[in-house]
Short mmCIF file of C-alpha atoms in Angstrom, two decimals:
data_model
loop_
_atom_site.label_atom_id
_atom_site.label_comp_id
_atom_site.label_asym_id
_atom_site.label_seq_id
_atom_site.Cartn_x
_atom_site.Cartn_y
_atom_site.Cartn_z
CA MET F 619 -0.02 0.03 -0.03
CA ARG F 620 1.31 3.47 -0.84
CA ILE F 621 0.42 6.61 1.09
CA GLN F 622 1.25 10.25 0.36
CA THR F 623 2.43 12.31 3.38
CA ASN F 624 2.99 15.54 1.43
CA PRO F 625 2.65 16.63 -2.18
CA TYR F 626 6.33 15.73 -2.89
CA THR F 627 6.99 12.47 -0.99
CA VAL F 628 5.51 9.06 -1.37
CA HIS F 629 6.33 6.21 1.08
CA ASP F 630 5.69 2.40 0.85
CA VAL F 631 3.91 1.12 3.97
CA GLU F 632 3.34 -2.55 4.68
CA PRO F 633 -0.28 -3.37 5.66
CA THR F 634 -0.74 -4.45 9.20
CA PRO F 635 -1.68 -8.18 9.27
CA PRO F 636 -4.84 -9.03 11.18
CA GLU F 637 -4.32 -10.45 14.64
CA ALA F 638 -4.57 -14.27 14.79
CA PRO F 639 -7.31 -15.45 17.12
CA ALA F 640 -5.96 -16.66 20.42
CA ARG F 641 -6.03 -20.47 20.64
CA ARG F 642 -8.34 -21.56 23.42
CA ARG F 643 -6.71 -24.01 25.77
CA MET F 644 -8.72 -27.10 26.34
CA GLY F 645 -9.42 -28.37 29.81
CA VAL F 646 -8.24 -31.85 30.88
CA VAL F 647 -11.75 -33.34 30.41
CA GLU F 648 -12.21 -31.76 27.02
CA ARG F 649 -8.77 -32.79 25.76
CA GLU F 650 -9.34 -36.36 26.89
CA ARG F 651 -12.61 -36.38 25.13
CA GLN F 652 -10.97 -35.11 21.90
CA ILE F 653 -8.34 -37.80 22.03
CA LEU F 654 -10.89 -40.62 22.81
CA ASP F 655 -13.22 -39.53 20.00
CA GLY F 656 -10.34 -39.38 17.60
CA ALA F 657 -9.06 -42.84 18.72
CA ILE F 658 -12.49 -44.42 18.21
CA GLN F 659 -12.56 -43.11 14.59
CA PHE F 660 -8.95 -43.93 13.97
CA PHE F 661 -9.20 -47.53 15.15
CA SER F 662 -12.45 -48.11 13.29
CA VAL F 663 -10.69 -47.13 10.03
CA HIS F 664 -7.15 -48.43 10.52
CA GLY F 665 -7.65 -51.29 13.00
CA PHE F 666 -5.29 -51.91 15.96
CA ASN F 667 -2.14 -52.01 13.95
CA GLY F 668 -2.39 -48.29 13.37
CA GLN F 669 0.49 -46.37 14.95
CA LEU F 670 -0.19 -44.01 17.81
CA ARG F 671 2.00 -41.34 16.14
CA ASP F 672 -0.39 -41.38 13.20
CA LEU F 673 -3.27 -41.27 15.62
CA ALA F 674 -1.83 -38.22 17.34
CA LYS F 675 -1.26 -36.52 13.98
CA SER F 676 -4.78 -37.22 12.85
CA ILE F 677 -6.13 -35.70 16.07
CA GLY F 678 -3.80 -32.68 15.92
CA VAL F 679 -1.96 -33.30 19.15
CA THR F 680 1.62 -34.18 19.89
CA HIS F 681 2.72 -37.80 20.55
CA ALA F 682 3.90 -36.68 24.00
CA LEU F 683 0.54 -35.21 24.86
CA LEU F 684 -1.23 -38.33 23.73
CA TYR F 685 1.00 -40.42 26.10
CA HIS F 686 0.28 -37.98 28.91
CA TYR F 687 -3.31 -38.93 28.81
CA PHE F 688 -2.96 -42.59 27.81
CA PRO F 689 0.47 -43.97 28.84
CA THR F 690 0.07 -47.13 26.87
CA LYS F 691 -1.86 -48.22 23.81
CA GLN F 692 -3.64 -50.85 25.86
CA ALA F 693 -4.89 -48.10 28.29
CA LEU F 694 -6.31 -46.24 25.22
CA LEU F 695 -7.96 -49.44 23.89
CA ASP F 696 -9.48 -50.14 27.33
CA ARG F 697 -11.10 -46.67 27.25
CA VAL F 698 -12.31 -47.33 23.74
CA TYR F 699 -13.93 -50.57 24.90
CA LEU F 700 -15.66 -48.96 27.81
CA GLU F 701 -16.94 -46.09 25.61
CA VAL F 702 -18.07 -48.04 22.54
CA PHE F 703 -19.13 -51.32 23.98
CA GLU F 704 -19.78 -51.60 27.71
CA GLY F 705 -20.80 -47.91 27.95
CA ARG F 706 -23.53 -48.40 25.37
CA TRP F 707 -25.19 -51.18 27.26
CA ARG F 708 -28.39 -49.81 28.81
CA ALA F 709 -29.60 -50.75 32.22
CA GLU F 710 -33.08 -50.37 30.84
CA TRP F 711 -32.58 -53.45 28.68
CA ASP F 712 -32.17 -55.56 31.77
CA ALA F 713 -35.45 -54.26 33.10
CA LEU F 714 -37.14 -54.67 29.82
CA LEU F 715 -36.16 -58.31 29.41
CA ASP F 716 -37.06 -59.02 33.05
CA ASN F 717 -40.53 -57.41 32.70
CA PRO F 718 -43.09 -60.23 33.50
CA ASP F 719 -45.95 -58.18 32.00
CA MET F 720 -44.79 -58.00 28.44
CA SER F 721 -45.04 -60.78 25.94
CA VAL F 722 -41.74 -62.51 24.97
CA GLU F 723 -42.18 -61.51 21.37
CA ASP F 724 -42.59 -57.84 22.28
CA LYS F 725 -39.69 -57.85 24.62
CA LEU F 726 -37.27 -59.40 22.17
CA THR F 727 -38.52 -57.13 19.41
CA ALA F 728 -38.09 -53.94 21.51
CA PHE F 729 -34.63 -55.01 22.63
CA TYR F 730 -33.22 -55.92 19.24
CA TRP F 731 -34.68 -52.94 17.50
CA GLU F 732 -32.79 -50.60 19.81
CA TYR F 733 -29.70 -52.92 19.72
CA VAL F 734 -29.51 -52.74 15.95
CA THR F 735 -30.44 -49.17 15.30
CA ILE F 736 -28.66 -47.47 18.22
CA THR F 737 -25.87 -49.63 19.55
CA LEU F 738 -24.46 -51.26 16.42
CA SER F 739 -22.89 -48.17 14.97
CA GLN F 740 -20.16 -48.05 12.34
CA GLU F 741 -17.48 -47.73 15.03
CA PHE F 742 -18.93 -50.56 17.09
CA VAL F 743 -19.03 -53.08 14.21
CA ARG F 744 -15.66 -52.22 12.66
CA ILE F 745 -13.79 -52.14 15.90
CA LEU F 746 -15.30 -55.52 16.95
CA VAL F 747 -14.29 -57.07 13.60
CA PHE F 748 -10.75 -55.59 13.83
CA SER F 749 -10.42 -57.05 17.34
CA GLY F 750 -11.62 -60.42 16.13
CA LEU F 751 -8.95 -60.44 13.46
CA THR F 752 -6.11 -59.46 15.88
CA ASP F 753 -5.81 -60.06 19.60
CA HIS F 754 -9.49 -60.72 20.52
CA THR F 755 -9.12 -58.37 23.58
CA ILE F 756 -12.32 -56.42 22.86
CA THR F 757 -14.23 -59.33 21.42
CA ASP F 758 -13.51 -61.56 24.48
CA ARG F 759 -14.57 -58.80 26.88
CA PHE F 760 -17.77 -58.00 24.93
CA PHE F 761 -18.88 -61.63 24.61
CA ALA F 762 -18.23 -62.13 28.28
CA LEU F 763 -20.69 -59.24 28.84
CA LEU F 764 -23.23 -60.84 26.56
CA ARG F 765 -22.86 -64.24 28.34
CA ALA F 766 -23.40 -62.56 31.65
CA ARG F 767 -26.20 -60.07 30.93
CA LEU F 768 -27.95 -61.05 27.78
CA PHE F 769 -27.85 -64.68 26.70
CA PRO F 770 -29.21 -66.12 29.99
CA ARG F 771 -32.16 -63.78 29.77
CA LEU F 772 -32.88 -64.68 26.22
CA ILE F 773 -32.70 -68.38 27.01
CA ARG F 774 -35.02 -67.92 29.98
CA GLU F 775 -37.54 -66.01 27.86
CA THR F 776 -37.45 -68.58 25.11
CA ARG F 777 -38.23 -71.26 27.66
CA ARG F 778 -40.97 -69.08 29.10
CA PHE F 779 -42.42 -68.70 25.60
CA ARG F 780 -42.52 -72.50 25.29
CA GLY F 781 -44.02 -72.88 28.77
CA VAL F 782 -40.93 -74.55 30.24
CA VAL F 783 -39.63 -73.80 33.66
CA SER F 784 -35.97 -74.97 33.91
CA ARG F 785 -32.69 -73.59 35.14
CA ALA F 786 -30.72 -76.27 33.33
CA LYS F 787 -27.65 -75.35 31.42
CA PRO F 788 -28.73 -74.38 27.78
CA SER F 789 -28.33 -77.26 25.34
CA GLU F 790 -26.20 -76.95 22.25
CA ARG F 791 -29.27 -76.60 20.19
CA GLU F 792 -30.68 -73.79 22.32
CA MET F 793 -27.40 -71.86 22.13
CA GLU F 794 -26.99 -72.37 18.42
CA LEU F 795 -30.58 -71.27 17.67
CA LEU F 796 -30.00 -68.24 19.78
CA MET F 797 -26.74 -67.41 18.11
CA GLY F 798 -28.50 -67.56 14.81
CA LEU F 799 -30.96 -64.85 16.12
CA HIS F 800 -28.31 -62.68 17.62
CA GLY F 801 -25.69 -63.19 14.80
CA GLY F 802 -28.34 -62.51 12.26
CA PHE F 803 -28.90 -59.01 13.67
CA PHE F 804 -25.17 -58.35 13.73
CA TYR F 805 -24.92 -59.40 10.09
CA ILE F 806 -27.33 -56.63 9.16
CA THR F 807 -24.74 -54.15 10.30
CA MET F 808 -21.89 -56.11 8.81
CA ARG F 809 -23.57 -55.63 5.44
CA ARG F 810 -23.78 -51.94 6.11
CA TRP F 811 -20.40 -51.14 7.70
CA ILE F 812 -18.09 -53.82 6.47
CA TYR F 813 -19.34 -54.71 2.96
CA ALA F 814 -20.83 -51.28 2.21
CA GLN F 815 -24.05 -52.78 1.00
CA ASP F 816 -27.53 -51.36 1.65
CA VAL F 817 -29.74 -53.32 3.96
CA TYR F 818 -32.41 -53.78 1.34
CA SER F 819 -32.80 -50.38 -0.29
CA GLU F 820 -31.00 -47.01 -0.37
CA VAL F 821 -33.78 -45.52 1.62
CA THR F 822 -33.11 -47.70 4.59
CA HIS F 823 -29.31 -47.66 4.49
CA GLU F 824 -29.16 -45.97 7.89
CA GLY F 825 -31.83 -47.84 9.68
CA TYR F 826 -33.82 -51.11 10.05
CA ASP F 827 -37.55 -51.24 10.28
CA GLU F 828 -39.09 -52.53 13.52
CA GLN F 829 -41.40 -54.88 11.57
CA LEU F 830 -38.34 -56.58 10.08
CA VAL F 831 -36.91 -57.09 13.59
CA ARG F 832 -40.28 -58.58 14.67
CA ASP F 833 -40.17 -60.97 11.67
CA ARG F 834 -36.81 -62.31 12.71
CA VAL F 835 -37.90 -62.65 16.38
CA ARG F 836 -41.02 -64.53 15.33
CA ALA F 837 -39.03 -66.83 13.12
CA TYR F 838 -36.76 -67.63 16.10
CA LEU F 839 -39.60 -68.27 18.46
CA ASN F 840 -41.33 -70.48 15.95
CA ALA F 841 -38.13 -72.49 15.40
CA SER F 842 -37.89 -73.07 19.13
CA ARG F 843 -40.99 -75.29 19.08
CA ASP F 844 -39.14 -78.67 19.14
CA LEU F 845 -36.23 -77.67 21.40
CA PHE F 846 -37.73 -79.06 24.59
CA ALA F 847 -39.62 -82.00 23.27
CA ASN F 848 -37.22 -84.58 24.76
CA THR F 849 -35.78 -82.48 27.59
CA THR F 850 -35.81 -84.23 30.97
CA GLY F 851 -35.99 -82.50 34.30
CA SER F 852 -38.13 -79.62 32.88
CA THR F 853 -41.48 -78.68 34.27
CA ARG F 854 -43.96 -77.79 31.58
CA LYS F 855 -46.73 -75.25 32.29
CA ARG F 856 -49.10 -73.21 30.23
CA PRO F 857 -47.21 -71.16 27.62
CA ALA F 858 -46.55 -67.55 28.43
CA ASN F 859 -48.64 -64.85 26.75
CA ARG F 860 -47.40 -64.26 23.24
#
């Protein structure tokens, strides 16, 4: 820019650069949240073989700062597990499946609709698959949670549906039929987040209709008809409301 100070002299003057906005310092909780969210995205894309230096770069923090919050890679993976898997398990589901006033079909439908549409996110599915292909740390912990909190309730409700009162260990047939139900719902999200295929149309790529969940639950309950025909030590009673 050129300015004229008098009729006979002209000076070159550099324009004053605008002041850079001051960078806001994040608090401890906010910074940890930033790193954790970035790690979830990073591991869901690159798997667990991704380097923490690359993770730090993708988040926009130094490698040293990353280690300040998470001293080891395992410590970071533990937090990812708690956030994405255990942290998404809802206490309301326990109460739902234990509700004696709802029909078995309605309970299983309500549970699996939420489980598929809310819990099985892109990060959840991809991280679980990556873990299964590497060290199994996350898969082992998550399936232990399912064996403790979900599968026994589903077996109990299936027996209730068939009018059977028994606390016997589930048979192989019971567990395999149940795994078909549970694994079938997981495969819906595998198609979406691993194979990049629509569920059944582009319109429903991001969701799964409740009626489709009910169809699968009904097919499972109908298939359970012959499970207890030759079971000893079971007390049969009138089938539960359906």
